Amino acid sequence: METLLDNTKFAKRLQKIMESHELSATSFAEKLSVGRATISHLMAGRNKPSLDFVMKVVDTFPNVELEWLLYGKKTTPKPPPPTLEKTIIEPQENSQKNLSNSLQKTSEEQTPKTAQKSIENIGAFSSSKSAVKRVIIFLEDGTFESYEM
């Protein structure tokens, strides 16, 4: 009967984690909040790891990938989650008044009245005397709207 997890290889990967973090079996067990005997039995190949144990390792050591821990396979790195970036305000020849008027006309059709008040005061965000060229609005659903002036 073929098993999905090779206990000996799993124990070697646990050993690599302990070595890379300079942890003894006792301190490794403490870090994971498991008994020292659990680590001993796993390292000797007597027991198979529980799902709870595997998830504790992955959660405690963020650099450890689940597929590697279980099967020794390296996976491609996950791209970092998208982050909201600050709006870049670039100089333009138009005045702040034109910006406010353009945004107001566009937003009257697309945004509620409460958002219009914020958009009308967009000039307060500019720290330079140059006019605003572009405004990007990030929405809660992860999309964005870009307004060129």
GROMACS .gro file of N, CA and C in nm, residues 41-125:
model
  255
   41HIS      N    1   0.840   1.166   1.833
   41HIS     CA    2   0.774   1.059   1.756
   41HIS      C    3   0.776   1.089   1.606
   42LEU      N    4   0.757   1.214   1.570
   42LEU     CA    5   0.761   1.252   1.429
   42LEU      C    6   0.902   1.237   1.372
   43MET      N    7   1.002   1.281   1.448
   43MET     CA    8   1.141   1.274   1.401
   43MET      C    9   1.187   1.128   1.387
   44ALA      N   10   1.135   1.039   1.470
   44ALA     CA   11   1.171   0.897   1.463
   44ALA      C   12   1.090   0.823   1.356
   45GLY      N   13   0.989   0.891   1.299
   45GLY     CA   14   0.907   0.829   1.196
   45GLY      C   15   0.801   0.735   1.251
   46ARG      N   16   0.778   0.737   1.384
   46ARG     CA   17   0.678   0.650   1.445
   46ARG      C   18   0.536   0.699   1.419
   47ASN      N   19   0.519   0.830   1.415
   47ASN     CA   20   0.385   0.888   1.395
   47ASN      C   21   0.381   0.970   1.267
   48LYS      N   22   0.262   0.980   1.212
   48LYS     CA   23   0.238   1.070   1.100
   48LYS      C   24   0.189   1.202   1.159
   49PRO      N   25   0.224   1.315   1.095
   49PRO     CA   26   0.179   1.443   1.149
   49PRO      C   27   0.029   1.462   1.126
   50SER      N   28  -0.034   1.526   1.223
   50SER     CA   29  -0.176   1.559   1.207
   50SER      C   30  -0.188   1.685   1.123
   51LEU      N   31  -0.304   1.708   1.071
   51LEU     CA   32  -0.329   1.830   0.995
   51LEU      C   33  -0.305   1.952   1.084
   52ASP      N   34  -0.347   1.943   1.208
   52ASP     CA   35  -0.328   2.052   1.303
   52ASP      C   36  -0.179   2.083   1.320
   53PHE      N   37  -0.098   1.981   1.333
   53PHE     CA   38   0.047   2.001   1.350
   53PHE      C   39   0.106   2.067   1.225
   54VAL      N   40   0.072   2.016   1.108
   54VAL     CA   41   0.125   2.070   0.983
   54VAL      C   42   0.088   2.218   0.970
   55MET      N   43  -0.035   2.252   1.001
   55MET     CA   44  -0.079   2.391   0.989
   55MET      C   45  -0.010   2.480   1.092
   56LYS      N   46   0.019   2.427   1.210
   56LYS     CA   47   0.094   2.505   1.309
   56LYS      C   48   0.233   2.538   1.258
   57VAL      N   49   0.297   2.443   1.191
   57VAL     CA   50   0.431   2.466   1.137
   57VAL      C   51   0.425   2.575   1.030
   58VAL      N   52   0.331   2.563   0.938
   58VAL     CA   53   0.318   2.660   0.829
   58VAL      C   54   0.282   2.799   0.882
   59ASP      N   55   0.195   2.805   0.982
   59ASP     CA   56   0.155   2.934   1.039
   59ASP      C   57   0.268   2.997   1.122
   60THR      N   58   0.342   2.916   1.193
   60THR     CA   59   0.449   2.966   1.280
   60THR      C   60   0.572   3.009   1.200
   61PHE      N   61   0.598   2.941   1.090
   61PHE     CA   62   0.715   2.971   1.006
   61PHE      C   63   0.666   3.009   0.867
   62PRO      N   64   0.640   3.137   0.844
   62PRO     CA   65   0.581   3.182   0.717
   62PRO      C   66   0.665   3.149   0.593
   63ASN      N   67   0.795   3.128   0.610
   63ASN     CA   68   0.879   3.095   0.495
   63ASN      C   69   0.866   2.948   0.454
   64VAL      N   70   0.797   2.866   0.532
   64VAL     CA   71   0.779   2.724   0.502
   64VAL      C   72   0.653   2.708   0.418
   65GLU      N   73   0.671   2.651   0.299
   65GLU     CA   74   0.557   2.627   0.211
   65GLU      C   75   0.495   2.491   0.240
   66LEU      N   76   0.365   2.485   0.237
   66LEU     CA   77   0.292   2.363   0.269
   66LEU      C   78   0.333   2.246   0.180
   67GLU      N   79   0.339   2.267   0.049
   67GLU     CA   80   0.376   2.158  -0.043
   67GLU      C   81   0.516   2.106  -0.015
   68TRP      N   82   0.607   2.197   0.018
   68TRP     CA   83   0.743   2.153   0.050
   68TRP      C   84   0.744   2.070   0.178
   69LEU      N   85   0.674   2.119   0.280
   69LEU     CA   86   0.671   2.047   0.408
   69LEU      C   87   0.614   1.907   0.391
   70LEU      N   88   0.507   1.894   0.317
   70LEU     CA   89   0.442   1.764   0.302
   70LEU      C   90   0.513   1.673   0.203
   71TYR      N   91   0.551   1.728   0.087
   71TYR     CA   92   0.600   1.642  -0.021
   71TYR      C   93   0.741   1.674  -0.069
   72GLY      N   94   0.802   1.780  -0.018
   72GLY     CA   95   0.936   1.817  -0.063
   72GLY      C   96   0.937   1.891  -0.195
   73LYS      N   97   0.819   1.932  -0.243
   73LYS     CA   98   0.810   2.001  -0.372
   73LYS      C   99   0.812   2.152  -0.348
   74LYS      N  100   0.891   2.218  -0.430
   74LYS     CA  101   0.893   2.364  -0.424
   74LYS      C  102   0.784   2.416  -0.516
   75THR      N  103   0.716   2.518  -0.472
   75THR     CA  104   0.614   2.580  -0.554
   75THR      C  105   0.663   2.716  -0.599
   76THR      N  106   0.599   2.768  -0.701
   76THR     CA  107   0.637   2.902  -0.746
   76THR      C  108   0.588   3.002  -0.642
   77PRO      N  109   0.665   3.105  -0.618
   77PRO     CA  110   0.624   3.203  -0.518
   77PRO      C  111   0.492   3.270  -0.557
   78LYS      N  112   0.411   3.293  -0.457
   78LYS     CA  113   0.284   3.362  -0.480
   78LYS      C  114   0.312   3.510  -0.495
   79PRO      N  115   0.242   3.575  -0.588
   79PRO     CA  116   0.261   3.719  -0.598
   79PRO      C  117   0.204   3.787  -0.475
   80PRO      N  118   0.264   3.897  -0.432
   80PRO     CA  119   0.210   3.965  -0.315
   80PRO      C  120   0.071   4.019  -0.345
   81PRO      N  121  -0.014   4.028  -0.242
   81PRO     CA  122  -0.148   4.080  -0.265
   81PRO      C  123  -0.141   4.225  -0.310
   82PRO      N  124  -0.238   4.268  -0.392
   82PRO     CA  125  -0.236   4.407  -0.437
   82PRO      C  126  -0.252   4.502  -0.320
   83THR      N  127  -0.182   4.611  -0.326
   83THR     CA  128  -0.192   4.711  -0.221
   83THR      C  129  -0.239   4.842  -0.282
   84LEU      N  130  -0.304   4.919  -0.201
   84LEU     CA  131  -0.347   5.050  -0.247
   84LEU      C  132  -0.227   5.142  -0.246
   85GLU      N  133  -0.207   5.211  -0.354
   85GLU     CA  134  -0.096   5.303  -0.364
   85GLU      C  135  -0.150   5.445  -0.354
   86LYS      N  136  -0.063   5.534  -0.313
   86LYS     CA  137  -0.101   5.673  -0.306
   86LYS      C  138  -0.123   5.726  -0.446
   87THR      N  139  -0.218   5.815  -0.460
   87THR     CA  140  -0.242   5.878  -0.588
   87THR      C  141  -0.127   5.971  -0.619
   88ILE      N  142  -0.076   5.960  -0.739
   88ILE     CA  143   0.034   6.046  -0.780
   88ILE      C  144  -0.025   6.169  -0.846
   89ILE      N  145   0.012   6.283  -0.796
   89ILE     CA  146  -0.037   6.408  -0.851
   89ILE      C  147   0.074   6.468  -0.935
   90GLU      N  148   0.046   6.482  -1.065
   90GLU     CA  149   0.145   6.534  -1.157
   90GLU      C  150   0.106   6.673  -1.202
   91PRO      N  151   0.203   6.759  -1.234
   91PRO     CA  152   0.172   6.895  -1.276
   91PRO      C  153   0.099   6.897  -1.410
   92GLN      N  154   0.014   6.998  -1.425
   92GLN     CA  155  -0.057   7.019  -1.550
   92GLN      C  156  -0.091   7.167  -1.560
   93GLU      N  157  -0.122   7.212  -1.679
   93GLU     CA  158  -0.147   7.353  -1.700
   93GLU      C  159  -0.285   7.396  -1.652
   94ASN      N  160  -0.379   7.303  -1.640
   94ASN     CA  161  -0.515   7.339  -1.596
   94ASN      C  162  -0.515   7.387  -1.452
   95SER      N  163  -0.611   7.466  -1.418
   95SER     CA  164  -0.620   7.518  -1.282
   95SER      C  165  -0.696   7.421  -1.192
   96GLN      N  166  -0.686   7.444  -1.062
   96GLN     CA  167  -0.759   7.363  -0.965
   96GLN      C  168  -0.910   7.376  -0.987
   97LYS      N  169  -0.953   7.491  -1.030
   97LYS     CA  170  -1.096   7.514  -1.053
   97LYS      C  171  -1.145   7.423  -1.166
   98ASN      N  172  -1.066   7.410  -1.273
   98ASN     CA  173  -1.104   7.322  -1.383
   98ASN      C  174  -1.110   7.177  -1.336
   99LEU      N  175  -1.019   7.138  -1.250
   99LEU     CA  176  -1.019   7.003  -1.194
   99LEU      C  177  -1.147   6.978  -1.118
  100SER      N  178  -1.181   7.068  -1.031
  100SER     CA  179  -1.301   7.053  -0.951
  100SER      C  180  -1.425   7.045  -1.039
  101ASN      N  181  -1.432   7.130  -1.139
  101ASN     CA  182  -1.548   7.129  -1.230
  101ASN      C  183  -1.556   7.000  -1.310
  102SER      N  184  -1.442   6.951  -1.360
  102SER     CA  185  -1.440   6.827  -1.438
  102SER      C  186  -1.482   6.708  -1.354
  103LEU      N  187  -1.428   6.701  -1.233
  103LEU     CA  188  -1.464   6.590  -1.144
  103LEU      C  189  -1.610   6.596  -1.105
  104GLN      N  190  -1.659   6.714  -1.080
  104GLN     CA  191  -1.797   6.728  -1.037
  104GLN      C  192  -1.891   6.682  -1.148
  105LYS      N  193  -1.865   6.723  -1.274
  105LYS     CA  194  -1.950   6.683  -1.385
  105LYS      C  195  -1.948   6.532  -1.402
  106THR      N  196  -1.832   6.471  -1.395
  106THR     CA  197  -1.820   6.327  -1.411
  106THR      C  198  -1.883   6.253  -1.294
  107SER      N  199  -1.861   6.302  -1.174
  107SER     CA  200  -1.908   6.231  -1.056
  107SER      C  201  -2.057   6.247  -1.033
  108GLU      N  202  -2.118   6.351  -1.086
  108GLU     CA  203  -2.262   6.368  -1.067
  108GLU      C  204  -2.338   6.251  -1.127
  109GLU      N  205  -2.286   6.196  -1.237
  109GLU     CA  206  -2.353   6.084  -1.302
  109GLU      C  207  -2.320   5.951  -1.235
  110GLN      N  208  -2.202   5.940  -1.171
  110GLN     CA  209  -2.155   5.810  -1.126
  110GLN      C  210  -2.146   5.792  -0.975
  111THR      N  211  -2.140   5.898  -0.897
  111THR     CA  212  -2.117   5.882  -0.755
  111THR      C  213  -2.229   5.944  -0.673
  112PRO      N  214  -2.250   5.896  -0.550
  112PRO     CA  215  -2.351   5.955  -0.464
  112PRO      C  216  -2.308   6.094  -0.417
  113LYS      N  217  -2.404   6.170  -0.363
  113LYS     CA  218  -2.380   6.308  -0.320
  113LYS      C  219  -2.268   6.318  -0.216
  114THR      N  220  -2.257   6.221  -0.126
  114THR     CA  221  -2.153   6.229  -0.023
  114THR      C  222  -2.014   6.224  -0.084
  115ALA      N  223  -1.997   6.146  -0.192
  115ALA     CA  224  -1.866   6.138  -0.256
  115ALA      C  225  -1.833   6.267  -0.329
  116GLN      N  226  -1.936   6.338  -0.379
  116GLN     CA  227  -1.912   6.462  -0.452
  116GLN      C  228  -1.843   6.566  -0.365
  117LYS      N  229  -1.882   6.573  -0.239
  117LYS     CA  230  -1.821   6.671  -0.149
  117LYS      C  231  -1.672   6.646  -0.135
  118SER      N  232  -1.632   6.519  -0.124
  118SER     CA  233  -1.491   6.487  -0.111
  118SER      C  234  -1.416   6.521  -0.239
  119ILE      N  235  -1.476   6.492  -0.353
  119ILE     CA  236  -1.410   6.517  -0.480
  119ILE      C  237  -1.393   6.667  -0.504
  120GLU      N  238  -1.490   6.746  -0.465
  120GLU     CA  239  -1.480   6.891  -0.483
  120GLU      C  240  -1.361   6.949  -0.409
  121ASN      N  241  -1.321   6.886  -0.299
  121ASN     CA  242  -1.211   6.937  -0.218
  121ASN      C  243  -1.079   6.867  -0.248
  122ILE      N  244  -1.069   6.807  -0.366
  122ILE     CA  245  -0.948   6.731  -0.399
  122ILE      C  246  -0.825   6.821  -0.401
  123GLY      N  247  -0.843   6.947  -0.429
  123GLY     CA  248  -0.730   7.040  -0.433
  123GLY      C  249  -0.657   7.049  -0.300
  124ALA      N  250  -0.724   7.019  -0.191
  124ALA     CA  251  -0.661   7.026  -0.059
  124ALA      C  252  -0.552   6.921  -0.044
  125PHE      N  253  -0.554   6.815  -0.127
  125PHE     CA  254  -0.454   6.710  -0.118
  125PHE      C  255  -0.325   6.746  -0.190
   0.00000   0.00000   0.00000
